[in-house]
Amino acid sequence: MLDTQPSADSGAVEWQRDYERVPYRAALDAMERRNAAIAVGQASELFWMLEHPPVYTAGTSAVVEELLDPRFEVVKTGRGGRYTYHGPGQRVGYVMLDLTKRGRDVRRFVHGLEQWVIDTLGSFGVESWAVDGRVGIWTKDVDGREAKIGAIGVRVRRWVTMHGFAVNLDPDLTHFTGIVPCGIEEFGVTSLARLGLDISAQQWDEALIAQSQAFLESLAKYSGNTR
């Protein structure tokens, strides 16, 4: 990976940050290899921050009618959820944690991811929230309506997590019109830039790192793991 920056340990989890675009299929292959290595104790857990060239990804619940205009490559993936767009200006976080050490509770893990993103957005003054039965992270758009600013999609294999979340810093929002994002038609998509905030990938990563220990501690509370 180009311009990869391993960071200081965060609760025994390695950080990797890429600031050049990583093709989605290459990232997926790397994530699957890391998942397998973590599961057998041959690699550390990992938080991986990156950005992809434009791509539509299909989760396990994807409905073909929701692929409206396949103008970009479409990749089937094993994560949960439906169609999602990834592209420039969107920061993707892949989270590879061993839940045998952090509590075998997938629902708790997903709620923890949601809160991590919500807290990080809050550090920039953006109020956001999760909604039961509606996947993603939501905020108030410039027109006062509710809109999605972040996506959540995970997979757990051998109790090691894969995939994670994506947050819209400054993507081309017209790219989302090629799909029904996450199968939800009645709400729009927004970004930090649309809300008037100029946040770089590096600034976002640093803010996320600052909130990471709280995320790990939220898992430890329910696993009995205090490391």
PDB file of C-alpha atoms in Angstrom:
ATOM      1  CA  MET A   1       0.000   0.000   0.000  1.00  0.00           C
ATOM      2  CA  LEU A   2       1.284   3.460  -0.827  1.00  0.00           C
ATOM      3  CA  ASP A   3       1.610   6.130   1.849  1.00  0.00           C
ATOM      4  CA  THR A   4       0.701   3.693   4.611  1.00  0.00           C
ATOM      5  CA  GLN A   5       1.189   5.049   8.090  1.00  0.00           C
ATOM      6  CA  PRO A   6       1.115   2.557  10.964  1.00  0.00           C
ATOM      7  CA  SER A   7       0.229   4.518  14.082  1.00  0.00           C
ATOM      8  CA  ALA A   8       0.750   4.124  17.762  1.00  0.00           C
ATOM      9  CA  ASP A   9      -0.919   1.187  19.482  1.00  0.00           C
ATOM     10  CA  SER A  10      -4.537   1.809  20.542  1.00  0.00           C
ATOM     11  CA  GLY A  11      -5.659  -0.813  23.025  1.00  0.00           C
ATOM     12  CA  ALA A  12      -3.356  -3.376  21.322  1.00  0.00           C
ATOM     13  CA  VAL A  13      -4.921  -2.587  17.930  1.00  0.00           C
ATOM     14  CA  GLU A  14      -2.692  -1.554  15.014  1.00  0.00           C
ATOM     15  CA  TRP A  15      -3.653   1.486  12.928  1.00  0.00           C
ATOM     16  CA  GLN A  16      -3.035   1.681   9.192  1.00  0.00           C
ATOM     17  CA  ARG A  17      -3.854   4.834   7.245  1.00  0.00           C
ATOM     18  CA  ASP A  18      -3.694   5.091   3.461  1.00  0.00           C
ATOM     19  CA  TYR A  19      -3.975   8.432   1.709  1.00  0.00           C
ATOM     20  CA  GLU A  20      -3.819   7.169  -1.852  1.00  0.00           C
ATOM     21  CA  ARG A  21      -6.857   5.377  -3.244  1.00  0.00           C
ATOM     22  CA  VAL A  22      -6.898   1.625  -2.744  1.00  0.00           C
ATOM     23  CA  PRO A  23      -8.892  -0.425  -5.304  1.00  0.00           C
ATOM     24  CA  TYR A  24     -11.822  -2.094  -3.594  1.00  0.00           C
ATOM     25  CA  ARG A  25     -10.999  -5.649  -4.677  1.00  0.00           C
ATOM     26  CA  ALA A  26      -7.392  -5.291  -3.478  1.00  0.00           C
ATOM     27  CA  ALA A  27      -8.607  -4.015  -0.113  1.00  0.00           C
ATOM     28  CA  LEU A  28     -11.109  -6.850   0.169  1.00  0.00           C
ATOM     29  CA  ASP A  29      -8.407  -9.450  -0.513  1.00  0.00           C
ATOM     30  CA  ALA A  30      -6.078  -7.852   2.035  1.00  0.00           C
ATOM     31  CA  MET A  31      -8.846  -7.694   4.627  1.00  0.00           C
ATOM     32  CA  GLU A  32      -9.734 -11.356   4.167  1.00  0.00           C
ATOM     33  CA  ARG A  33      -6.084 -12.366   4.573  1.00  0.00           C
ATOM     34  CA  ARG A  34      -5.767 -10.279   7.724  1.00  0.00           C
ATOM     35  CA  ASN A  35      -9.009 -11.727   9.093  1.00  0.00           C
ATOM     36  CA  ALA A  36      -7.667 -15.254   8.673  1.00  0.00           C
ATOM     37  CA  ALA A  37      -4.324 -14.351  10.268  1.00  0.00           C
ATOM     38  CA  ILE A  38      -5.986 -12.709  13.286  1.00  0.00           C
ATOM     39  CA  ALA A  39      -8.223 -15.744  13.777  1.00  0.00           C
ATOM     40  CA  VAL A  40      -5.204 -18.055  14.204  1.00  0.00           C
ATOM     41  CA  GLY A  41      -3.172 -15.601  16.258  1.00  0.00           C
ATOM     42  CA  GLN A  42      -0.675 -14.710  13.527  1.00  0.00           C
ATOM     43  CA  ALA A  43      -1.502 -10.994  13.247  1.00  0.00           C
ATOM     44  CA  SER A  44      -2.653  -8.170  15.474  1.00  0.00           C
ATOM     45  CA  GLU A  45      -6.092  -6.607  15.308  1.00  0.00           C
ATOM     46  CA  LEU A  46      -6.338  -3.711  12.884  1.00  0.00           C
ATOM     47  CA  PHE A  47      -8.087  -0.410  12.235  1.00  0.00           C
ATOM     48  CA  TRP A  48      -7.557   0.442   8.560  1.00  0.00           C
ATOM     49  CA  MET A  49      -8.511   3.870   7.194  1.00  0.00           C
ATOM     50  CA  LEU A  50      -8.564   4.347   3.422  1.00  0.00           C
ATOM     51  CA  GLU A  51     -10.371   5.656   0.363  1.00  0.00           C
ATOM     52  CA  HIS A  52     -11.502   3.801  -2.767  1.00  0.00           C
ATOM     53  CA  PRO A  53     -11.904   4.744  -6.422  1.00  0.00           C
ATOM     54  CA  PRO A  54     -15.625   4.893  -7.328  1.00  0.00           C
ATOM     55  CA  VAL A  55     -17.320   1.524  -6.801  1.00  0.00           C
ATOM     56  CA  TYR A  56     -20.727   0.113  -5.907  1.00  0.00           C
ATOM     57  CA  THR A  57     -20.657  -2.791  -3.457  1.00  0.00           C
ATOM     58  CA  ALA A  58     -23.445  -5.310  -2.974  1.00  0.00           C
ATOM     59  CA  GLY A  59     -24.025  -6.725   0.493  1.00  0.00           C
ATOM     60  CA  THR A  60     -25.683 -10.044   1.256  1.00  0.00           C
ATOM     61  CA  SER A  61     -29.172  -8.466   1.174  1.00  0.00           C
ATOM     62  CA  ALA A  62     -28.689  -6.504  -2.071  1.00  0.00           C
ATOM     63  CA  VAL A  63     -31.741  -6.304  -4.349  1.00  0.00           C
ATOM     64  CA  VAL A  64     -30.884  -5.954  -8.042  1.00  0.00           C
ATOM     65  CA  GLU A  65     -33.729  -3.470  -8.636  1.00  0.00           C
ATOM     66  CA  GLU A  66     -31.891  -1.049  -6.347  1.00  0.00           C
ATOM     67  CA  LEU A  67     -28.928  -0.909  -8.732  1.00  0.00           C
ATOM     68  CA  LEU A  68     -30.307   1.962 -10.806  1.00  0.00           C
ATOM     69  CA  ASP A  69     -27.311   2.934 -12.927  1.00  0.00           C
ATOM     70  CA  PRO A  70     -24.200   0.703 -12.728  1.00  0.00           C
ATOM     71  CA  ARG A  71     -21.907   3.429 -14.046  1.00  0.00           C
ATOM     72  CA  PHE A  72     -19.081   2.149 -11.823  1.00  0.00           C
ATOM     73  CA  GLU A  73     -17.743  -1.333 -11.098  1.00  0.00           C
ATOM     74  CA  VAL A  74     -20.126  -3.415  -8.979  1.00  0.00           C
ATOM     75  CA  VAL A  75     -18.508  -5.808  -6.498  1.00  0.00           C
ATOM     76  CA  LYS A  76     -20.341  -8.467  -4.504  1.00  0.00           C
ATOM     77  CA  THR A  77     -19.116  -8.643  -0.935  1.00  0.00           C
ATOM     78  CA  GLY A  78     -19.848 -10.749   2.119  1.00  0.00           C
ATOM     79  CA  ARG A  79     -20.754  -7.852   4.408  1.00  0.00           C
ATOM     80  CA  GLY A  80     -24.296  -7.370   5.602  1.00  0.00           C
ATOM     81  CA  GLY A  81     -26.588  -4.830   4.011  1.00  0.00           C
ATOM     82  CA  ARG A  82     -27.559  -3.843   0.470  1.00  0.00           C
ATOM     83  CA  TYR A  83     -25.931  -1.569  -2.128  1.00  0.00           C
ATOM     84  CA  THR A  84     -23.393   1.007  -0.996  1.00  0.00           C
ATOM     85  CA  TYR A  85     -21.230   3.488  -2.860  1.00  0.00           C
ATOM     86  CA  HIS A  86     -17.565   4.114  -2.047  1.00  0.00           C
ATOM     87  CA  GLY A  87     -15.454   6.751  -3.724  1.00  0.00           C
ATOM     88  CA  PRO A  88     -13.126   9.744  -3.455  1.00  0.00           C
ATOM     89  CA  GLY A  89     -13.960  12.093  -0.615  1.00  0.00           C
ATOM     90  CA  GLN A  90     -15.403   9.299   1.516  1.00  0.00           C
ATOM     91  CA  ARG A  91     -13.331   7.920   4.387  1.00  0.00           C
ATOM     92  CA  VAL A  92     -13.725   4.180   4.880  1.00  0.00           C
ATOM     93  CA  GLY A  93     -12.814   2.432   8.115  1.00  0.00           C
ATOM     94  CA  TYR A  94     -12.203  -1.320   8.105  1.00  0.00           C
ATOM     95  CA  VAL A  95     -12.307  -2.767  11.603  1.00  0.00           C
ATOM     96  CA  MET A  96     -10.730  -6.159  12.257  1.00  0.00           C
ATOM     97  CA  LEU A  97     -11.202  -7.150  15.877  1.00  0.00           C
ATOM     98  CA  ASP A  98     -11.161 -10.540  17.574  1.00  0.00           C
ATOM     99  CA  LEU A  99     -14.496 -10.765  19.376  1.00  0.00           C
ATOM    100  CA  THR A 100     -13.403 -13.869  21.276  1.00  0.00           C
ATOM    101  CA  LYS A 101     -11.313 -11.386  23.295  1.00  0.00           C
ATOM    102  CA  ARG A 102     -13.787  -8.506  23.235  1.00  0.00           C
ATOM    103  CA  GLY A 103     -17.144 -10.182  23.821  1.00  0.00           C
ATOM    104  CA  ARG A 104     -18.973 -12.391  21.331  1.00  0.00           C
ATOM    105  CA  ASP A 105     -21.781  -9.925  20.833  1.00  0.00           C
ATOM    106  CA  VAL A 106     -22.156  -8.731  17.241  1.00  0.00           C
ATOM    107  CA  ARG A 107     -25.029  -6.388  18.062  1.00  0.00           C
ATOM    108  CA  ARG A 108     -22.950  -4.723  20.770  1.00  0.00           C
ATOM    109  CA  PHE A 109     -20.070  -4.393  18.317  1.00  0.00           C
ATOM    110  CA  VAL A 110     -22.263  -2.710  15.686  1.00  0.00           C
ATOM    111  CA  HIS A 111     -23.757  -0.321  18.239  1.00  0.00           C
ATOM    112  CA  GLY A 112     -20.222   0.484  19.365  1.00  0.00           C
ATOM    113  CA  LEU A 113     -19.182   1.290  15.795  1.00  0.00           C
ATOM    114  CA  GLU A 114     -22.190   3.575  15.400  1.00  0.00           C
ATOM    115  CA  GLN A 115     -21.368   5.439  18.592  1.00  0.00           C
ATOM    116  CA  TRP A 116     -17.710   5.777  17.598  1.00  0.00           C
ATOM    117  CA  VAL A 117     -18.692   7.525  14.363  1.00  0.00           C
ATOM    118  CA  ILE A 118     -21.312   9.637  16.146  1.00  0.00           C
ATOM    119  CA  ASP A 119     -18.785  10.767  18.761  1.00  0.00           C
ATOM    120  CA  THR A 120     -16.206  11.603  16.086  1.00  0.00           C
ATOM    121  CA  LEU A 121     -18.714  13.659  14.108  1.00  0.00           C
ATOM    122  CA  GLY A 122     -19.637  15.373  17.358  1.00  0.00           C
ATOM    123  CA  SER A 123     -16.021  16.467  17.821  1.00  0.00           C
ATOM    124  CA  PHE A 124     -16.524  18.597  14.673  1.00  0.00           C
ATOM    125  CA  GLY A 125     -19.773  20.019  16.001  1.00  0.00           C
ATOM    126  CA  VAL A 126     -22.026  17.775  13.888  1.00  0.00           C
ATOM    127  CA  GLU A 127     -24.944  16.188  15.718  1.00  0.00           C
ATOM    128  CA  SER A 128     -25.737  12.729  14.355  1.00  0.00           C
ATOM    129  CA  TRP A 129     -27.562   9.605  15.430  1.00  0.00           C
ATOM    130  CA  ALA A 130     -28.464   6.004  14.674  1.00  0.00           C
ATOM    131  CA  VAL A 131     -32.036   4.901  14.051  1.00  0.00           C
ATOM    132  CA  ASP A 132     -33.404   1.449  14.921  1.00  0.00           C
ATOM    133  CA  GLY A 133     -34.369  -0.419  11.769  1.00  0.00           C
ATOM    134  CA  ARG A 134     -32.580   2.032   9.476  1.00  0.00           C
ATOM    135  CA  VAL A 135     -28.926   1.231   8.864  1.00  0.00           C
ATOM    136  CA  GLY A 136     -26.387   4.047   8.942  1.00  0.00           C
ATOM    137  CA  ILE A 137     -25.525   7.316  10.648  1.00  0.00           C
ATOM    138  CA  TRP A 138     -27.941  10.210  10.189  1.00  0.00           C
ATOM    139  CA  THR A 139     -27.862  13.963  10.586  1.00  0.00           C
ATOM    140  CA  LYS A 140     -29.849  17.071   9.649  1.00  0.00           C
ATOM    141  CA  ASP A 141     -29.108  18.212   6.095  1.00  0.00           C
ATOM    142  CA  VAL A 142     -28.923  21.834   4.913  1.00  0.00           C
ATOM    143  CA  ASP A 143     -32.640  21.735   4.033  1.00  0.00           C
ATOM    144  CA  GLY A 144     -33.526  20.621   7.550  1.00  0.00           C
ATOM    145  CA  ARG A 145     -34.409  17.078   6.457  1.00  0.00           C
ATOM    146  CA  GLU A 146     -32.785  13.950   7.812  1.00  0.00           C
ATOM    147  CA  ALA A 147     -30.006  12.559   5.600  1.00  0.00           C
ATOM    148  CA  LYS A 148     -27.386   9.843   5.758  1.00  0.00           C
ATOM    149  CA  ILE A 149     -23.810  10.911   6.389  1.00  0.00           C
ATOM    150  CA  GLY A 150     -22.301   7.520   7.209  1.00  0.00           C
ATOM    151  CA  ALA A 151     -22.793   3.864   6.310  1.00  0.00           C
ATOM    152  CA  ILE A 152     -22.306   0.782   8.486  1.00  0.00           C
ATOM    153  CA  GLY A 153     -21.763  -2.736   7.144  1.00  0.00           C
ATOM    154  CA  VAL A 154     -19.983  -5.596   8.874  1.00  0.00           C
ATOM    155  CA  ARG A 155     -19.144  -9.250   8.511  1.00  0.00           C
ATOM    156  CA  VAL A 156     -17.928 -11.590  11.236  1.00  0.00           C
ATOM    157  CA  ARG A 157     -15.957 -14.697  10.317  1.00  0.00           C
ATOM    158  CA  ARG A 158     -14.540 -17.004  12.983  1.00  0.00           C
ATOM    159  CA  TRP A 159     -15.473 -14.245  15.457  1.00  0.00           C
ATOM    160  CA  VAL A 160     -13.121 -11.803  13.748  1.00  0.00           C
ATOM    161  CA  THR A 161     -14.830  -8.711  12.342  1.00  0.00           C
ATOM    162  CA  MET A 162     -14.449  -7.334   8.809  1.00  0.00           C
ATOM    163  CA  HIS A 163     -15.627  -4.243   6.892  1.00  0.00           C
ATOM    164  CA  GLY A 164     -16.913  -1.445   9.133  1.00  0.00           C
ATOM    165  CA  PHE A 165     -18.073   2.079   8.265  1.00  0.00           C
ATOM    166  CA  ALA A 166     -17.780   4.897   5.738  1.00  0.00           C
ATOM    167  CA  VAL A 167     -18.254   8.623   6.359  1.00  0.00           C
ATOM    168  CA  ASN A 168     -18.872  11.251   3.700  1.00  0.00           C
ATOM    169  CA  LEU A 169     -16.284  14.012   3.984  1.00  0.00           C
ATOM    170  CA  ASP A 170     -16.590  15.519   0.501  1.00  0.00           C
ATOM    171  CA  PRO A 171     -17.645  12.910  -2.088  1.00  0.00           C
ATOM    172  CA  ASP A 172     -19.494  13.640  -5.320  1.00  0.00           C
ATOM    173  CA  LEU A 173     -23.016  13.101  -3.995  1.00  0.00           C
ATOM    174  CA  THR A 174     -24.378  12.525  -7.509  1.00  0.00           C
ATOM    175  CA  HIS A 175     -22.526   9.196  -7.508  1.00  0.00           C
ATOM    176  CA  PHE A 176     -25.015   7.906  -4.942  1.00  0.00           C
ATOM    177  CA  THR A 177     -27.852   8.268  -7.450  1.00  0.00           C
ATOM    178  CA  GLY A 178     -26.764   5.106  -9.266  1.00  0.00           C
ATOM    179  CA  ILE A 179     -28.153   3.029  -6.385  1.00  0.00           C
ATOM    180  CA  VAL A 180     -30.759   3.146  -3.665  1.00  0.00           C
ATOM    181  CA  PRO A 181     -28.245   3.593  -0.825  1.00  0.00           C
ATOM    182  CA  CYS A 182     -28.696   0.768   1.677  1.00  0.00           C
ATOM    183  CA  GLY A 183     -32.197   0.201   0.277  1.00  0.00           C
ATOM    184  CA  ILE A 184     -33.586   3.406   1.803  1.00  0.00           C
ATOM    185  CA  GLU A 185     -35.344   5.562  -0.808  1.00  0.00           C
ATOM    186  CA  GLU A 186     -37.085   8.186   1.295  1.00  0.00           C
ATOM    187  CA  PHE A 187     -33.967   9.889   2.684  1.00  0.00           C
ATOM    188  CA  GLY A 188     -31.090  11.672   0.993  1.00  0.00           C
ATOM    189  CA  VAL A 189     -27.324  11.551   1.416  1.00  0.00           C
ATOM    190  CA  THR A 190     -25.186  14.394   2.732  1.00  0.00           C
ATOM    191  CA  SER A 191     -21.569  15.135   3.595  1.00  0.00           C
ATOM    192  CA  LEU A 192     -19.482  17.268   5.915  1.00  0.00           C
ATOM    193  CA  ALA A 193     -18.638  19.531   2.974  1.00  0.00           C
ATOM    194  CA  ARG A 194     -22.325  20.015   2.155  1.00  0.00           C
ATOM    195  CA  LEU A 195     -22.822  20.997   5.795  1.00  0.00           C
ATOM    196  CA  GLY A 196     -20.123  23.650   5.387  1.00  0.00           C
ATOM    197  CA  LEU A 197     -17.176  21.814   6.972  1.00  0.00           C
ATOM    198  CA  ASP A 198     -13.827  21.411   5.226  1.00  0.00           C
ATOM    199  CA  ILE A 199     -12.377  18.326   6.946  1.00  0.00           C
ATOM    200  CA  SER A 200      -9.380  16.543   5.440  1.00  0.00           C
ATOM    201  CA  ALA A 201      -8.860  12.791   5.587  1.00  0.00           C
ATOM    202  CA  GLN A 202      -5.974  13.336   7.986  1.00  0.00           C
ATOM    203  CA  GLN A 203      -8.091  15.495  10.295  1.00  0.00           C
ATOM    204  CA  TRP A 204     -10.857  12.904  10.263  1.00  0.00           C
ATOM    205  CA  ASP A 205      -8.436  10.083  11.075  1.00  0.00           C
ATOM    206  CA  GLU A 206      -6.906  11.972  13.991  1.00  0.00           C
ATOM    207  CA  ALA A 207     -10.351  12.705  15.424  1.00  0.00           C
ATOM    208  CA  LEU A 208     -11.327   9.053  15.023  1.00  0.00           C
ATOM    209  CA  ILE A 209      -8.154   7.936  16.789  1.00  0.00           C
ATOM    210  CA  ALA A 210      -8.951  10.302  19.671  1.00  0.00           C
ATOM    211  CA  GLN A 211     -12.312   8.538  20.128  1.00  0.00           C
ATOM    212  CA  SER A 212     -11.046   4.978  19.587  1.00  0.00           C
ATOM    213  CA  GLN A 213     -10.218   4.125  23.169  1.00  0.00           C
ATOM    214  CA  ALA A 214     -13.783   4.880  24.255  1.00  0.00           C
ATOM    215  CA  PHE A 215     -15.012   2.502  21.541  1.00  0.00           C
ATOM    216  CA  LEU A 216     -12.710  -0.300  22.713  1.00  0.00           C
ATOM    217  CA  GLU A 217     -13.644   0.302  26.336  1.00  0.00           C
ATOM    218  CA  SER A 218     -17.333   0.023  25.440  1.00  0.00           C
ATOM    219  CA  LEU A 219     -16.641  -3.508  24.190  1.00  0.00           C
ATOM    220  CA  ALA A 220     -14.495  -4.382  27.199  1.00  0.00           C
ATOM    221  CA  LYS A 221     -17.312  -3.492  29.596  1.00  0.00           C
ATOM    222  CA  TYR A 222     -19.357  -6.360  28.247  1.00  0.00           C
ATOM    223  CA  SER A 223     -16.599  -8.885  27.635  1.00  0.00           C
ATOM    224  CA  GLY A 224     -14.853  -8.722  30.974  1.00  0.00           C
ATOM    225  CA  ASN A 225     -11.679  -7.807  29.072  1.00  0.00           C
ATOM    226  CA  THR A 226      -9.913  -4.836  30.611  1.00  0.00           C
ATOM    227  CA  ARG A 227      -6.742  -4.793  28.539  1.00  0.00           C
TER     228      ARG A 227
END
